[in-house]
Amino acid sequence: MVSESDNKNVPWPAVEPTVFLPLKWLSLASTLLPAAGVYLCVSYTFTFGREEISKLTLSSCPDVKSGLPPISYSIGSWEPQKLIWMLVLFTHFPPRIFLTMLYPQVWLPGSGRYWLVTCCTMEGISLVLITVFDVDSIAGFHVHAAFFASWAFGSVACMIVTIHLMRLTGLKDRSNMFRRTFIGKCLLLTAFLLAVGAASTLYPLSQRLCLSWAYSIFCIFEYSLVAINAAFWALNLHEFSSIYAGFKVTSVRHDQL
């Protein structure tokens, strides 16, 4: 039987609160999950949403049918795809915050780290805003398109800064693994730039000249941007996994600050 006086002597806090975040689950939630969610929504649209696809036309050419549905409609306008994507986004965003906070810290302080934080933050927030301001929102299509452009810009900038830091610090020559990931990142950056350039050209061309085939190719390049972005972040976290098993969120006392 424990007396009241014994209870009063129990230390508080008994244990310093900590949480361990395995890198494997952080990697899945922050890189592969959003890509898988997008492709799941698109696949659902192709499988069960043929009626919606058949009614979809080019916004500037109401008489021209769209051959393929863009990602924006699959994740932002049609149900239950929109609900699926919202669940994916809510699961993805907390690990993405951790990644945005942790990833730049592996580099030495300086302008490179500052730009990396800025670009990663822009990319993550833009993804949320793309969802909030979908094509059918009160803000309109142009606001949605602007946030998509900011997501693409943030992704490109983050890739460029990462590759630059690997080259500047000599990390790309530190081991065979880093040499392979550096080449992989360069190839992914090139592919992303080509896809962004093609999509940026084909969309206005399809709308101005009412070309269904140009719009369909634009959709294909839009699909590819998701996979390329996920692959780039997967390479970053693969490098992390060679050093870290995970990350620990731990308490800090006032007297330790």
XYZ file of C-alpha atoms in Angstrom:
257
model
C 0.000 0.000 0.000
C 1.516 3.330 -1.090
C 1.023 6.131 1.393
C 0.147 9.710 0.503
C 3.562 10.883 1.658
C 5.237 8.413 -0.732
C 3.192 9.778 -3.613
C 4.347 13.296 -2.815
C 7.961 12.185 -3.238
C 7.432 10.865 -6.778
C 9.599 12.961 -9.132
C 7.897 15.002 -11.804
C 8.514 14.658 -14.623
C 9.445 11.040 -14.001
C 10.923 10.698 -17.520
C 11.941 13.344 -20.013
C 9.398 13.096 -22.877
C 10.897 12.006 -26.200
C 9.575 10.600 -29.447
C 11.646 8.628 -31.958
C 10.736 9.054 -35.624
C 12.006 6.117 -37.726
C 13.481 7.369 -40.965
C 11.693 4.655 -42.951
C 8.239 5.900 -41.979
C 9.286 9.526 -42.341
C 10.506 8.751 -45.851
C 7.299 6.991 -46.862
C 5.022 9.717 -45.497
C 7.000 12.665 -46.856
C 7.957 11.390 -50.325
C 6.117 8.329 -51.593
C 2.734 8.904 -49.932
C 1.757 12.096 -51.836
C 2.857 10.608 -55.153
C 0.955 7.403 -54.428
C -2.091 9.469 -53.431
C -2.055 11.453 -56.670
C -1.739 8.352 -58.833
C -4.429 6.578 -56.823
C -6.831 9.466 -57.466
C -5.956 9.565 -61.168
C -6.343 5.781 -61.451
C -9.715 5.966 -59.716
C -10.783 8.630 -62.198
C -9.808 6.477 -65.170
C -11.526 3.413 -63.688
C -14.745 4.821 -62.259
C -14.976 8.363 -63.594
C -15.300 7.804 -67.312
C -18.498 9.851 -67.382
C -16.726 12.862 -65.851
C -13.841 12.469 -68.301
C -16.242 12.324 -71.255
C -17.770 15.646 -70.192
C -14.444 17.392 -69.627
C -13.614 20.060 -72.210
C -10.865 22.619 -72.642
C -11.638 25.716 -70.585
C -11.103 28.048 -73.561
C -12.722 25.707 -76.075
C -16.023 24.327 -74.713
C -16.613 22.256 -77.850
C -13.248 20.432 -77.668
C -13.101 17.335 -75.496
C -10.138 16.742 -73.220
C -8.493 13.393 -73.869
C -7.030 13.058 -70.369
C -8.032 14.537 -66.998
C -5.458 16.814 -65.346
C -4.381 16.169 -61.786
C -6.203 19.290 -60.613
C -9.634 17.806 -61.295
C -8.799 14.372 -59.906
C -7.625 15.684 -56.528
C -9.601 18.906 -56.242
C -13.008 18.649 -57.894
C -14.291 15.088 -58.138
C -15.441 12.847 -55.300
C -14.330 10.597 -53.662
C -10.895 11.413 -55.105
C -10.841 14.771 -53.353
C -11.499 13.114 -49.988
C -8.750 10.561 -50.624
C -6.290 13.319 -51.464
C -7.237 15.357 -48.380
C -6.557 12.327 -46.166
C -3.203 11.822 -47.897
C -2.298 15.493 -47.481
C -3.194 15.524 -43.766
C -0.994 12.454 -43.275
C 1.827 13.854 -45.378
C 2.107 17.403 -44.083
C 3.344 16.789 -40.484
C 6.295 14.611 -41.659
C 6.923 17.184 -44.366
C 7.290 19.868 -41.691
C 9.896 17.718 -39.934
C 11.722 17.166 -43.216
C 11.749 20.896 -43.999
C 13.178 21.622 -40.540
C 15.713 18.784 -40.450
C 17.048 18.495 -43.982
C 18.778 21.918 -44.210
C 20.532 21.345 -40.880
C 22.879 18.740 -42.355
C 24.610 21.533 -44.276
C 26.956 24.132 -42.818
C 25.361 27.473 -41.898
C 25.390 29.997 -44.704
C 23.410 31.266 -47.654
C 23.022 27.724 -49.024
C 21.169 26.568 -45.914
C 19.038 29.732 -45.923
C 17.986 29.201 -49.536
C 17.297 25.525 -48.878
C 14.942 26.376 -46.001
C 13.195 28.985 -48.162
C 12.754 26.679 -51.165
C 11.590 23.687 -49.106
C 9.082 25.876 -47.263
C 7.744 27.298 -50.525
C 7.347 23.826 -51.996
C 5.533 22.416 -48.951
C 3.171 25.355 -48.419
C 2.371 25.588 -52.135
C 1.253 21.963 -52.133
C -1.272 22.762 -49.401
C -2.474 25.904 -51.181
C -2.948 23.985 -54.443
C -5.398 21.796 -52.545
C -7.158 24.623 -50.708
C -7.543 26.781 -53.816
C -8.600 24.109 -56.284
C -9.801 24.836 -59.821
C -13.423 25.172 -58.653
C -12.697 27.322 -55.600
C -13.987 30.851 -55.205
C -10.478 32.168 -55.900
C -10.632 30.822 -59.439
C -8.395 28.893 -61.788
C -5.652 31.523 -62.041
C -4.943 31.449 -58.288
C -4.759 27.650 -58.417
C -2.384 27.855 -61.394
C -0.217 30.419 -59.579
C 0.237 28.117 -56.587
C 1.025 25.208 -58.904
C 3.703 27.383 -60.511
C 5.109 28.286 -57.066
C 5.230 24.560 -56.174
C 7.137 23.815 -59.378
C 9.485 26.766 -58.800
C 10.118 25.701 -55.201
C 10.840 22.142 -56.322
C 13.302 23.273 -59.003
C 15.030 25.706 -56.644
C 15.345 23.055 -53.922
C 16.873 20.613 -56.407
C 19.337 23.206 -57.712
C 20.462 24.301 -54.236
C 20.880 20.693 -53.078
C 22.965 19.758 -56.116
C 25.026 22.942 -55.740
C 25.761 22.192 -52.070
C 26.786 18.624 -52.889
C 29.225 19.946 -55.463
C 30.450 22.862 -53.320
C 31.185 20.730 -50.232
C 32.665 17.827 -52.180
C 29.996 15.481 -50.847
C 29.402 14.079 -54.331
C 32.915 12.562 -54.294
C 32.829 11.207 -50.751
C 31.689 7.696 -51.648
C 30.256 5.662 -54.508
C 26.758 6.054 -53.075
C 26.969 9.843 -53.078
C 28.393 9.830 -56.598
C 25.422 7.771 -57.766
C 22.869 9.916 -55.953
C 24.497 13.093 -57.300
C 24.201 11.831 -60.877
C 20.645 10.692 -60.170
C 19.712 14.129 -58.809
C 21.214 15.865 -61.843
C 19.195 13.620 -64.164
C 16.014 14.182 -62.177
C 16.552 17.957 -62.204
C 17.004 17.862 -65.986
C 13.866 15.753 -66.409
C 11.882 18.065 -64.120
C 12.974 21.167 -66.042
C 12.067 19.553 -69.364
C 8.661 18.481 -68.019
C 7.959 21.955 -66.607
C 9.006 23.586 -69.890
C 6.870 21.216 -71.951
C 3.832 21.602 -69.691
C 4.189 25.396 -69.632
C 4.265 25.444 -73.433
C 1.603 22.871 -74.196
C -1.101 24.199 -71.880
C -1.420 27.702 -73.365
C -0.934 26.239 -76.850
C -3.805 23.796 -76.331
C -6.088 26.548 -75.031
C -5.261 29.081 -77.728
C -5.427 26.689 -80.699
C -7.996 24.288 -79.192
C -5.718 21.265 -79.559
C -6.933 18.232 -77.663
C -3.733 16.267 -78.307
C -1.586 19.095 -76.866
C -3.718 19.139 -73.720
C -3.383 15.363 -73.336
C 0.408 15.567 -73.599
C 0.359 18.418 -71.078
C -1.473 16.097 -68.652
C 1.144 13.381 -69.147
C 3.960 15.804 -68.320
C 1.969 17.001 -65.306
C 1.698 13.394 -64.088
C 5.451 12.962 -64.514
C 6.297 16.000 -62.354
C 4.844 14.256 -59.306
C 6.988 11.147 -59.811
C 10.173 13.126 -60.459
C 9.705 15.254 -57.351
C 9.072 12.164 -55.201
C 12.130 10.405 -56.646
C 14.376 13.380 -55.858
C 13.263 13.502 -52.230
C 13.591 9.724 -51.992
C 17.264 10.055 -52.988
C 17.794 12.682 -50.276
C 16.293 10.430 -47.638
C 18.256 7.447 -48.973
C 21.398 9.457 -48.198
C 20.007 10.183 -44.736
C 19.333 6.491 -44.125
C 23.005 5.660 -44.666
C 23.840 7.753 -41.591
C 20.707 8.060 -39.457
C 18.240 5.440 -38.249
C 15.755 8.182 -37.486
C 15.270 11.418 -35.615
C 14.363 12.057 -32.010
C 12.047 14.807 -30.808
C 13.123 15.494 -27.238
C 12.279 17.951 -24.474
C 14.554 20.872 -23.658
C 14.517 22.496 -20.223
C 14.609 26.238 -19.772
C 18.018 26.070 -18.105
C 19.420 24.308 -21.207
C 18.567 27.161 -23.566
